[in-house]
């Protein structure tokens, strides 16, 4: 039987550096003094001083001039050198691509948004390249300086390979090896993840404590992500595809205008799949065709035609519909209530199965305000045993990009704290 030997000095120094660097990270972006680091890490001051010296030499920390002190000698402070390991996050959607670069402390160095000219894989790739190039130029970085990349995409993503298996909203996108293209350019860790899953991680990161969170990305399309006790729940790989939920037939006015176009699937047909795309030809699922942003506007226009005195006659987008309802327009309020009823009826079985502590709504609809939130909460109360809290994400359309950047930073920190 061999005798267990204590770790040698090099191992101990590496462990001490990791502990000190992690403590600085948790205080970021505020600089921290040696005495504070000693308290946070429970290491002696000389040990902390040695670790800080090593981290300064390696470029992970930067030193700040002491603040003037009224009593005693002013203390030198230290903070993360954010540019030691910048990361790239991409939010790749059918209509827009957003590229964001953040430093090690999570500070944004560049955020570039590009509109996709046409709904095709080739045009989407062009927008990805343009947004990425401009983000790098704005941040003053070269591709080889990026230490991790996370790309958000619509559709079903295979966890182990990062390949997009099914994305009806962009013809040909599932044939593109996005992860491979990004790895070839950046030569670093690359993750491709479903956009709603990243939105869920962003929402969970803003909260404290364990629990179950259901994050809904609601714009022209609808998707959801589930986080349970801080961990993303993927199920068999398709968890969160709520856009393909069919509104129930017995819900009053569930078939909103354009929810079932003349050539759309009959109410009891099998759900769409890769071999049988939806008959509307745009890849949207039944719930998306019922209460996506475009469907909300279509409903508002029909009601405006019936009530020209309503403010809905001037509504050009979903935001205007919610604004009119918040302003007291009774016809707009009726539209919002119908939309909330369809959403609540569709999501209620999910709530009954998962019993989430909170539902967080992100995407463009997150700007709807209390008028939609209150209506959803009211309908859920009638449909569930213990209705969860319903909140609107403060990040709105930026939720997915925030989640992508956070996942890339998590990847960097896992590697860094293991080898620093």
Short mmCIF file of N, CA and C in Angstrom, two decimals, residues 166-319:
data_model
loop_
_atom_site.label_atom_id
_atom_site.label_comp_id
_atom_site.label_asym_id
_atom_site.label_seq_id
_atom_site.Cartn_x
_atom_site.Cartn_y
_atom_site.Cartn_z
N UNK A 166 -32.63 20.71 -36.87
CA UNK A 166 -33.93 21.07 -37.43
C UNK A 166 -34.19 22.55 -37.16
N UNK A 167 -34.25 23.35 -38.21
CA UNK A 167 -34.56 24.77 -38.05
C UNK A 167 -35.38 25.22 -39.27
N UNK A 168 -36.69 25.03 -39.21
CA UNK A 168 -37.53 25.33 -40.37
C UNK A 168 -37.58 26.80 -40.75
N UNK A 169 -37.21 27.68 -39.84
CA UNK A 169 -37.29 29.12 -40.15
C UNK A 169 -36.21 29.60 -41.11
N UNK A 170 -35.14 28.79 -41.30
CA UNK A 170 -34.06 29.18 -42.22
C UNK A 170 -33.75 27.99 -43.13
N UNK A 171 -34.24 28.00 -44.36
CA UNK A 171 -33.98 26.89 -45.28
C UNK A 171 -32.48 26.65 -45.46
N UNK A 172 -32.07 25.39 -45.30
CA UNK A 172 -30.68 25.02 -45.52
C UNK A 172 -29.77 25.22 -44.33
N UNK A 173 -30.26 25.81 -43.25
CA UNK A 173 -29.39 26.11 -42.11
C UNK A 173 -28.89 24.83 -41.43
N UNK A 174 -29.69 23.79 -41.41
CA UNK A 174 -29.28 22.54 -40.77
C UNK A 174 -28.16 21.85 -41.55
N UNK A 175 -27.91 22.28 -42.77
CA UNK A 175 -26.83 21.69 -43.57
C UNK A 175 -25.49 22.39 -43.33
N UNK A 176 -25.50 23.47 -42.57
CA UNK A 176 -24.29 24.25 -42.30
C UNK A 176 -23.65 23.79 -41.01
N UNK A 177 -22.35 23.53 -41.05
CA UNK A 177 -21.60 23.18 -39.84
C UNK A 177 -21.07 24.48 -39.22
N UNK A 178 -21.96 25.16 -38.50
CA UNK A 178 -21.59 26.45 -37.92
C UNK A 178 -20.46 26.30 -36.92
N UNK A 179 -20.53 25.28 -36.07
CA UNK A 179 -19.48 25.07 -35.07
C UNK A 179 -18.13 24.85 -35.73
N UNK A 180 -18.10 24.05 -36.78
CA UNK A 180 -16.85 23.80 -37.48
C UNK A 180 -16.27 25.05 -38.12
N UNK A 181 -17.13 25.86 -38.71
CA UNK A 181 -16.67 27.11 -39.33
C UNK A 181 -16.07 28.05 -38.29
N UNK A 182 -16.72 28.15 -37.14
CA UNK A 182 -16.23 29.04 -36.09
C UNK A 182 -14.93 28.52 -35.48
N UNK A 183 -14.82 27.21 -35.31
CA UNK A 183 -13.58 26.64 -34.77
C UNK A 183 -12.40 26.87 -35.72
N UNK A 184 -12.68 26.76 -37.00
CA UNK A 184 -11.61 26.97 -37.98
C UNK A 184 -11.11 28.40 -37.96
N UNK A 185 -11.99 29.33 -37.66
CA UNK A 185 -11.58 30.74 -37.65
C UNK A 185 -10.95 31.15 -36.34
N UNK A 186 -11.51 30.72 -35.22
CA UNK A 186 -11.07 31.24 -33.92
C UNK A 186 -10.11 30.32 -33.17
N UNK A 187 -10.04 29.05 -33.53
CA UNK A 187 -9.09 28.13 -32.89
C UNK A 187 -9.24 28.11 -31.37
N UNK A 188 -10.48 28.07 -30.91
CA UNK A 188 -10.74 28.05 -29.46
C UNK A 188 -11.99 27.22 -29.21
N UNK A 189 -12.39 27.13 -27.96
CA UNK A 189 -13.60 26.38 -27.62
C UNK A 189 -14.82 27.07 -28.24
N UNK A 190 -15.63 26.31 -28.96
CA UNK A 190 -16.84 26.83 -29.62
C UNK A 190 -18.03 26.00 -29.20
N UNK A 191 -19.10 26.66 -28.80
CA UNK A 191 -20.34 25.99 -28.44
C UNK A 191 -21.47 26.57 -29.27
N UNK A 192 -22.29 25.71 -29.84
CA UNK A 192 -23.51 26.15 -30.52
C UNK A 192 -24.68 25.64 -29.69
N UNK A 193 -25.61 26.54 -29.36
CA UNK A 193 -26.69 26.19 -28.43
C UNK A 193 -27.99 26.81 -28.92
N UNK A 194 -29.09 26.18 -28.58
CA UNK A 194 -30.42 26.71 -28.88
C UNK A 194 -30.61 28.07 -28.22
N UNK A 195 -31.20 29.01 -28.97
CA UNK A 195 -31.31 30.38 -28.46
C UNK A 195 -32.17 30.49 -27.20
N UNK A 196 -33.26 29.75 -27.13
CA UNK A 196 -34.12 29.82 -25.94
C UNK A 196 -33.41 29.24 -24.72
N UNK A 197 -32.57 28.22 -24.92
CA UNK A 197 -31.80 27.68 -23.80
C UNK A 197 -30.84 28.72 -23.24
N UNK A 198 -30.21 29.48 -24.11
CA UNK A 198 -29.29 30.52 -23.65
C UNK A 198 -30.05 31.64 -22.96
N UNK A 199 -31.24 31.95 -23.45
CA UNK A 199 -32.07 32.95 -22.77
C UNK A 199 -32.41 32.49 -21.36
N UNK A 200 -32.67 31.19 -21.21
CA UNK A 200 -32.99 30.64 -19.89
C UNK A 200 -31.79 30.76 -18.96
N UNK A 201 -30.59 30.46 -19.47
CA UNK A 201 -29.39 30.57 -18.65
C UNK A 201 -29.14 32.02 -18.24
N UNK A 202 -29.39 32.96 -19.15
CA UNK A 202 -29.22 34.38 -18.81
C UNK A 202 -30.19 34.79 -17.72
N UNK A 203 -31.43 34.34 -17.83
CA UNK A 203 -32.44 34.68 -16.81
C UNK A 203 -32.07 34.05 -15.47
N UNK A 204 -31.59 32.80 -15.50
CA UNK A 204 -31.22 32.12 -14.26
C UNK A 204 -30.01 32.79 -13.61
N UNK A 205 -29.09 33.29 -14.41
CA UNK A 205 -27.87 33.91 -13.88
C UNK A 205 -28.19 35.18 -13.11
N UNK A 206 -29.30 35.83 -13.46
CA UNK A 206 -29.69 37.06 -12.78
C UNK A 206 -30.38 36.82 -11.46
N UNK A 207 -30.69 35.55 -11.17
CA UNK A 207 -31.41 35.23 -9.96
C UNK A 207 -30.50 34.49 -8.99
N UNK A 208 -30.87 34.46 -7.75
CA UNK A 208 -30.09 33.75 -6.73
C UNK A 208 -30.90 32.59 -6.19
N UNK A 209 -30.20 31.57 -5.77
CA UNK A 209 -30.86 30.42 -5.16
C UNK A 209 -31.27 29.37 -6.18
N UNK A 210 -31.61 28.20 -5.67
CA UNK A 210 -32.02 27.09 -6.51
C UNK A 210 -33.49 27.24 -6.88
N UNK A 211 -33.93 26.36 -7.76
CA UNK A 211 -35.33 26.39 -8.16
C UNK A 211 -35.47 26.03 -9.62
N UNK A 212 -36.71 26.04 -10.09
CA UNK A 212 -37.01 25.73 -11.49
C UNK A 212 -37.49 27.00 -12.19
N UNK A 213 -36.86 27.30 -13.30
CA UNK A 213 -37.17 28.51 -14.06
C UNK A 213 -37.55 28.13 -15.48
N UNK A 214 -38.65 28.68 -15.96
CA UNK A 214 -39.07 28.50 -17.34
C UNK A 214 -38.94 29.85 -18.04
N UNK A 215 -38.02 29.92 -19.00
CA UNK A 215 -37.78 31.17 -19.73
C UNK A 215 -38.38 31.04 -21.12
N UNK A 216 -39.25 31.98 -21.48
CA UNK A 216 -39.92 31.97 -22.79
C UNK A 216 -39.38 33.11 -23.64
N UNK A 217 -38.86 32.76 -24.82
CA UNK A 217 -38.47 33.76 -25.80
C UNK A 217 -39.66 33.99 -26.73
N UNK A 218 -40.18 35.19 -26.71
CA UNK A 218 -41.44 35.47 -27.41
C UNK A 218 -41.26 36.68 -28.30
N UNK A 219 -41.23 36.41 -29.58
CA UNK A 219 -41.21 37.46 -30.58
C UNK A 219 -42.09 37.01 -31.73
N UNK A 220 -41.57 37.03 -32.94
CA UNK A 220 -42.32 36.45 -34.05
C UNK A 220 -42.46 34.94 -33.84
N UNK A 221 -41.47 34.37 -33.16
CA UNK A 221 -41.49 32.95 -32.84
C UNK A 221 -41.54 32.76 -31.33
N UNK A 222 -41.83 31.55 -30.88
CA UNK A 222 -41.85 31.25 -29.45
C UNK A 222 -41.02 30.01 -29.18
N UNK A 223 -40.17 30.10 -28.17
CA UNK A 223 -39.40 28.96 -27.70
C UNK A 223 -39.20 29.11 -26.21
N UNK A 224 -38.75 28.06 -25.56
CA UNK A 224 -38.57 28.13 -24.12
C UNK A 224 -37.35 27.32 -23.71
N UNK A 225 -36.80 27.68 -22.58
CA UNK A 225 -35.71 26.94 -21.97
C UNK A 225 -36.04 26.68 -20.52
N UNK A 226 -35.56 25.57 -20.00
CA UNK A 226 -35.85 25.19 -18.62
C UNK A 226 -34.53 25.05 -17.86
N UNK A 227 -34.42 25.72 -16.73
CA UNK A 227 -33.26 25.61 -15.86
C UNK A 227 -33.74 25.10 -14.51
N UNK A 228 -33.16 23.98 -14.07
CA UNK A 228 -33.54 23.37 -12.79
C UNK A 228 -32.31 23.37 -11.88
N UNK A 229 -32.41 24.09 -10.78
CA UNK A 229 -31.30 24.19 -9.82
C UNK A 229 -30.00 24.58 -10.51
N UNK A 230 -30.09 25.55 -11.41
CA UNK A 230 -28.91 26.09 -12.07
C UNK A 230 -28.44 25.32 -13.28
N UNK A 231 -29.06 24.18 -13.59
CA UNK A 231 -28.63 23.36 -14.72
C UNK A 231 -29.69 23.36 -15.82
N UNK A 232 -29.23 23.50 -17.05
CA UNK A 232 -30.12 23.51 -18.20
C UNK A 232 -30.72 22.11 -18.40
N UNK A 233 -32.02 22.07 -18.59
CA UNK A 233 -32.70 20.80 -18.83
C UNK A 233 -33.01 20.68 -20.32
N UNK A 234 -32.42 19.67 -20.97
CA UNK A 234 -32.63 19.47 -22.41
C UNK A 234 -33.58 18.30 -22.70
N UNK A 235 -33.82 17.45 -21.73
CA UNK A 235 -34.62 16.27 -21.98
C UNK A 235 -33.94 15.39 -23.01
N UNK A 236 -34.71 14.87 -23.96
CA UNK A 236 -34.14 14.05 -25.02
C UNK A 236 -33.52 14.90 -26.12
N UNK A 237 -33.57 16.23 -25.94
CA UNK A 237 -32.96 17.12 -26.91
C UNK A 237 -33.89 18.18 -27.46
N UNK A 238 -35.19 18.01 -27.26
CA UNK A 238 -36.16 18.95 -27.83
C UNK A 238 -36.94 19.71 -26.77
N UNK A 239 -36.46 19.72 -25.53
CA UNK A 239 -37.19 20.42 -24.47
C UNK A 239 -37.33 21.90 -24.81
N UNK A 240 -38.52 22.44 -24.60
CA UNK A 240 -38.72 23.87 -24.77
C UNK A 240 -39.32 24.30 -26.09
N UNK A 241 -39.61 23.37 -27.01
CA UNK A 241 -40.14 23.76 -28.32
C UNK A 241 -41.64 24.04 -28.22
N UNK A 242 -41.99 25.07 -27.44
CA UNK A 242 -43.40 25.37 -27.19
C UNK A 242 -44.10 25.99 -28.40
N UNK A 243 -43.33 26.46 -29.37
CA UNK A 243 -43.96 27.04 -30.56
C UNK A 243 -44.81 26.04 -31.31
N UNK A 244 -44.56 24.73 -31.08
CA UNK A 244 -45.31 23.70 -31.77
C UNK A 244 -46.48 23.17 -30.95
N UNK A 245 -46.75 23.79 -29.82
CA UNK A 245 -47.98 23.47 -29.08
C UNK A 245 -49.17 23.98 -29.88
N UNK A 246 -50.21 23.18 -29.95
CA UNK A 246 -51.41 23.59 -30.67
C UNK A 246 -52.41 24.20 -29.68
N UNK A 247 -52.86 25.42 -29.92
CA UNK A 247 -53.90 25.99 -29.05
C UNK A 247 -55.13 25.09 -29.06
N UNK A 248 -55.72 24.86 -27.90
CA UNK A 248 -56.85 23.94 -27.81
C UNK A 248 -58.06 24.50 -28.54
N UNK A 249 -58.85 23.59 -29.12
CA UNK A 249 -59.96 24.02 -29.96
C UNK A 249 -61.10 24.65 -29.17
N UNK A 250 -61.24 24.25 -27.88
CA UNK A 250 -62.37 24.76 -27.12
C UNK A 250 -62.09 26.07 -26.41
N UNK A 251 -60.89 26.65 -26.63
CA UNK A 251 -60.59 27.95 -26.04
C UNK A 251 -61.28 29.03 -26.85
N UNK A 252 -62.10 29.89 -26.26
CA UNK A 252 -62.76 30.94 -27.02
C UNK A 252 -61.77 31.77 -27.80
N UNK A 253 -62.03 31.90 -29.11
CA UNK A 253 -61.22 32.74 -29.98
C UNK A 253 -59.76 32.29 -30.04
N UNK A 254 -59.51 31.00 -29.80
CA UNK A 254 -58.12 30.54 -29.85
C UNK A 254 -57.54 30.65 -31.23
N UNK A 255 -58.39 30.44 -32.29
CA UNK A 255 -57.88 30.53 -33.65
C UNK A 255 -57.82 31.98 -34.08
N UNK A 256 -56.82 32.65 -33.60
CA UNK A 256 -56.64 34.06 -33.93
C UNK A 256 -56.38 34.21 -35.42
N UNK A 257 -56.57 35.40 -35.99
CA UNK A 257 -56.29 35.59 -37.40
C UNK A 257 -54.89 35.11 -37.75
N UNK A 258 -54.82 34.35 -38.81
CA UNK A 258 -53.58 33.81 -39.34
C UNK A 258 -53.02 32.68 -38.46
N UNK A 259 -53.76 32.30 -37.39
CA UNK A 259 -53.28 31.19 -36.58
C UNK A 259 -53.35 29.88 -37.38
N UNK A 260 -54.39 29.74 -38.21
CA UNK A 260 -54.50 28.59 -39.09
C UNK A 260 -54.83 29.11 -40.49
N UNK A 261 -53.84 29.48 -41.29
CA UNK A 261 -54.08 29.97 -42.63
C UNK A 261 -54.87 28.96 -43.44
N UNK A 262 -55.47 29.40 -44.55
CA UNK A 262 -56.34 28.51 -45.33
C UNK A 262 -55.71 27.16 -45.66
N UNK A 263 -54.43 27.12 -45.94
CA UNK A 263 -53.78 25.87 -46.31
C UNK A 263 -53.00 25.22 -45.17
N UNK A 264 -53.23 25.71 -43.94
CA UNK A 264 -52.45 25.22 -42.80
C UNK A 264 -52.92 23.83 -42.39
N UNK A 265 -52.17 23.21 -41.49
CA UNK A 265 -52.50 21.89 -40.98
C UNK A 265 -53.87 21.91 -40.32
N UNK A 266 -54.69 20.90 -40.47
CA UNK A 266 -55.94 20.82 -39.71
C UNK A 266 -55.63 20.69 -38.24
N UNK A 267 -56.60 21.07 -37.37
CA UNK A 267 -56.33 21.12 -35.92
C UNK A 267 -55.79 19.83 -35.33
N UNK A 268 -56.20 18.66 -35.85
CA UNK A 268 -55.79 17.42 -35.23
C UNK A 268 -54.67 16.70 -35.97
N UNK A 269 -53.99 17.41 -36.88
CA UNK A 269 -52.91 16.78 -37.63
C UNK A 269 -51.72 16.54 -36.73
N UNK A 270 -50.81 15.64 -37.20
CA UNK A 270 -49.59 15.40 -36.44
C UNK A 270 -48.74 16.66 -36.43
N UNK A 271 -47.93 16.89 -35.38
CA UNK A 271 -47.09 18.09 -35.32
C UNK A 271 -46.07 18.10 -36.44
N UNK A 272 -45.64 19.31 -36.85
CA UNK A 272 -44.68 19.41 -37.94
C UNK A 272 -43.38 18.70 -37.59
N UNK A 273 -42.68 18.22 -38.62
CA UNK A 273 -41.35 17.67 -38.42
C UNK A 273 -40.50 17.98 -39.63
N UNK A 274 -39.26 17.56 -39.61
CA UNK A 274 -38.32 17.93 -40.67
C UNK A 274 -38.79 17.45 -42.03
N UNK A 275 -39.52 16.32 -42.08
CA UNK A 275 -39.94 15.78 -43.36
C UNK A 275 -41.29 16.32 -43.80
N UNK A 276 -41.99 16.98 -42.88
CA UNK A 276 -43.31 17.52 -43.22
C UNK A 276 -43.44 18.92 -42.65
N UNK A 277 -42.81 19.91 -43.27
CA UNK A 277 -42.86 21.28 -42.77
C UNK A 277 -44.29 21.81 -42.78
N UNK A 278 -44.52 22.84 -41.99
CA UNK A 278 -45.88 23.36 -41.87
C UNK A 278 -46.38 23.85 -43.22
N UNK A 279 -47.68 23.72 -43.42
CA UNK A 279 -48.25 24.07 -44.71
C UNK A 279 -48.19 25.55 -45.00
N UNK A 280 -48.01 26.39 -43.97
CA UNK A 280 -47.89 27.83 -44.22
C UNK A 280 -46.59 28.16 -44.92
N UNK A 281 -45.63 27.24 -44.88
CA UNK A 281 -44.39 27.42 -45.63
C UNK A 281 -43.34 28.27 -44.97
N UNK A 282 -43.56 28.70 -43.73
CA UNK A 282 -42.58 29.57 -43.08
C UNK A 282 -41.93 28.91 -41.87
N UNK A 283 -42.24 27.65 -41.61
CA UNK A 283 -41.61 26.93 -40.53
C UNK A 283 -42.18 27.22 -39.16
N UNK A 284 -43.15 28.08 -39.06
CA UNK A 284 -43.71 28.40 -37.74
C UNK A 284 -44.64 27.31 -37.25
N UNK A 285 -44.62 27.10 -35.93
CA UNK A 285 -45.51 26.14 -35.32
C UNK A 285 -46.87 26.77 -35.04
N UNK A 286 -47.85 25.95 -34.64
CA UNK A 286 -49.21 26.45 -34.42
C UNK A 286 -49.29 27.59 -33.41
N UNK A 287 -48.57 27.49 -32.29
CA UNK A 287 -48.65 28.56 -31.29
C UNK A 287 -48.00 29.84 -31.82
N UNK A 288 -46.94 29.70 -32.60
CA UNK A 288 -46.29 30.87 -33.19
C UNK A 288 -47.22 31.55 -34.20
N UNK A 289 -47.96 30.75 -34.96
CA UNK A 289 -48.89 31.33 -35.92
C UNK A 289 -50.09 31.95 -35.22
N UNK A 290 -50.34 31.52 -33.98
CA UNK A 290 -51.49 32.04 -33.24
C UNK A 290 -51.17 33.32 -32.49
N UNK A 291 -50.00 33.38 -31.79
CA UNK A 291 -49.73 34.54 -30.93
C UNK A 291 -48.31 35.07 -31.07
N UNK A 292 -47.63 34.73 -32.17
CA UNK A 292 -46.36 35.40 -32.44
C UNK A 292 -46.60 36.87 -32.70
N UNK A 293 -45.54 37.66 -32.74
CA UNK A 293 -45.68 39.11 -32.90
C UNK A 293 -46.49 39.46 -34.14
N UNK A 294 -46.25 38.74 -35.24
CA UNK A 294 -46.99 39.03 -36.48
C UNK A 294 -48.47 38.74 -36.32
N UNK A 295 -48.80 37.64 -35.65
CA UNK A 295 -50.19 37.28 -35.43
C UNK A 295 -50.90 38.30 -34.55
N UNK A 296 -50.19 38.84 -33.56
CA UNK A 296 -50.79 39.87 -32.70
C UNK A 296 -51.16 41.10 -33.52
N UNK A 297 -50.27 41.51 -34.41
CA UNK A 297 -50.54 42.66 -35.27
C UNK A 297 -51.72 42.37 -36.20
N UNK A 298 -51.77 41.16 -36.75
CA UNK A 298 -52.88 40.80 -37.64
C UNK A 298 -54.21 40.86 -36.92
N UNK A 299 -54.25 40.36 -35.70
CA UNK A 299 -55.47 40.43 -34.91
C UNK A 299 -55.85 41.88 -34.65
N UNK A 300 -54.87 42.71 -34.30
CA UNK A 300 -55.14 44.12 -34.03
C UNK A 300 -55.69 44.82 -35.27
N UNK A 301 -55.15 44.49 -36.42
CA UNK A 301 -55.65 45.14 -37.66
C UNK A 301 -57.08 44.74 -37.95
N UNK A 302 -57.42 43.48 -37.71
CA UNK A 302 -58.79 43.06 -37.95
C UNK A 302 -59.74 43.75 -36.98
N UNK A 303 -59.35 43.84 -35.74
CA UNK A 303 -60.21 44.53 -34.76
C UNK A 303 -60.30 46.02 -35.05
N UNK A 304 -59.21 46.60 -35.57
CA UNK A 304 -59.22 48.02 -35.92
C UNK A 304 -60.17 48.28 -37.07
N UNK A 305 -60.27 47.34 -38.01
CA UNK A 305 -61.20 47.50 -39.13
C UNK A 305 -62.64 47.50 -38.65
N UNK A 306 -62.89 46.76 -37.58
CA UNK A 306 -64.24 46.71 -37.02
C UNK A 306 -64.51 47.90 -36.10
N UNK A 307 -63.44 48.49 -35.56
CA UNK A 307 -63.58 49.62 -34.62
C UNK A 307 -62.58 50.71 -35.01
N UNK A 308 -62.86 51.45 -36.08
CA UNK A 308 -61.90 52.48 -36.55
C UNK A 308 -61.64 53.58 -35.53
N UNK A 309 -62.52 53.71 -34.54
CA UNK A 309 -62.30 54.72 -33.50
C UNK A 309 -61.20 54.33 -32.53
N UNK A 310 -60.80 53.05 -32.56
CA UNK A 310 -59.79 52.56 -31.63
C UNK A 310 -58.40 53.01 -32.05
N UNK A 311 -57.52 53.12 -31.07
CA UNK A 311 -56.13 53.44 -31.34
C UNK A 311 -55.41 52.35 -32.12
N UNK A 312 -56.03 51.16 -32.20
CA UNK A 312 -55.43 50.07 -32.94
C UNK A 312 -55.30 50.39 -34.42
N UNK A 313 -56.11 51.32 -34.90
CA UNK A 313 -56.02 51.68 -36.32
C UNK A 313 -54.65 52.21 -36.68
N UNK A 314 -53.90 52.69 -35.68
CA UNK A 314 -52.56 53.24 -35.93
C UNK A 314 -51.45 52.28 -35.51
N UNK A 315 -51.82 51.08 -35.08
CA UNK A 315 -50.82 50.12 -34.62
C UNK A 315 -50.10 49.46 -35.80
N UNK A 316 -48.79 49.54 -35.80
CA UNK A 316 -47.99 48.94 -36.86
C UNK A 316 -47.15 47.76 -36.37
N UNK A 317 -47.07 47.59 -35.07
CA UNK A 317 -46.33 46.45 -34.51
C UNK A 317 -46.95 46.07 -33.18
N UNK A 318 -46.46 44.96 -32.62
CA UNK A 318 -47.03 44.46 -31.37
C UNK A 318 -46.86 45.46 -30.24
N UNK A 319 -45.73 46.18 -30.23
CA UNK A 319 -45.49 47.16 -29.16
C UNK A 319 -46.59 48.21 -29.13
#
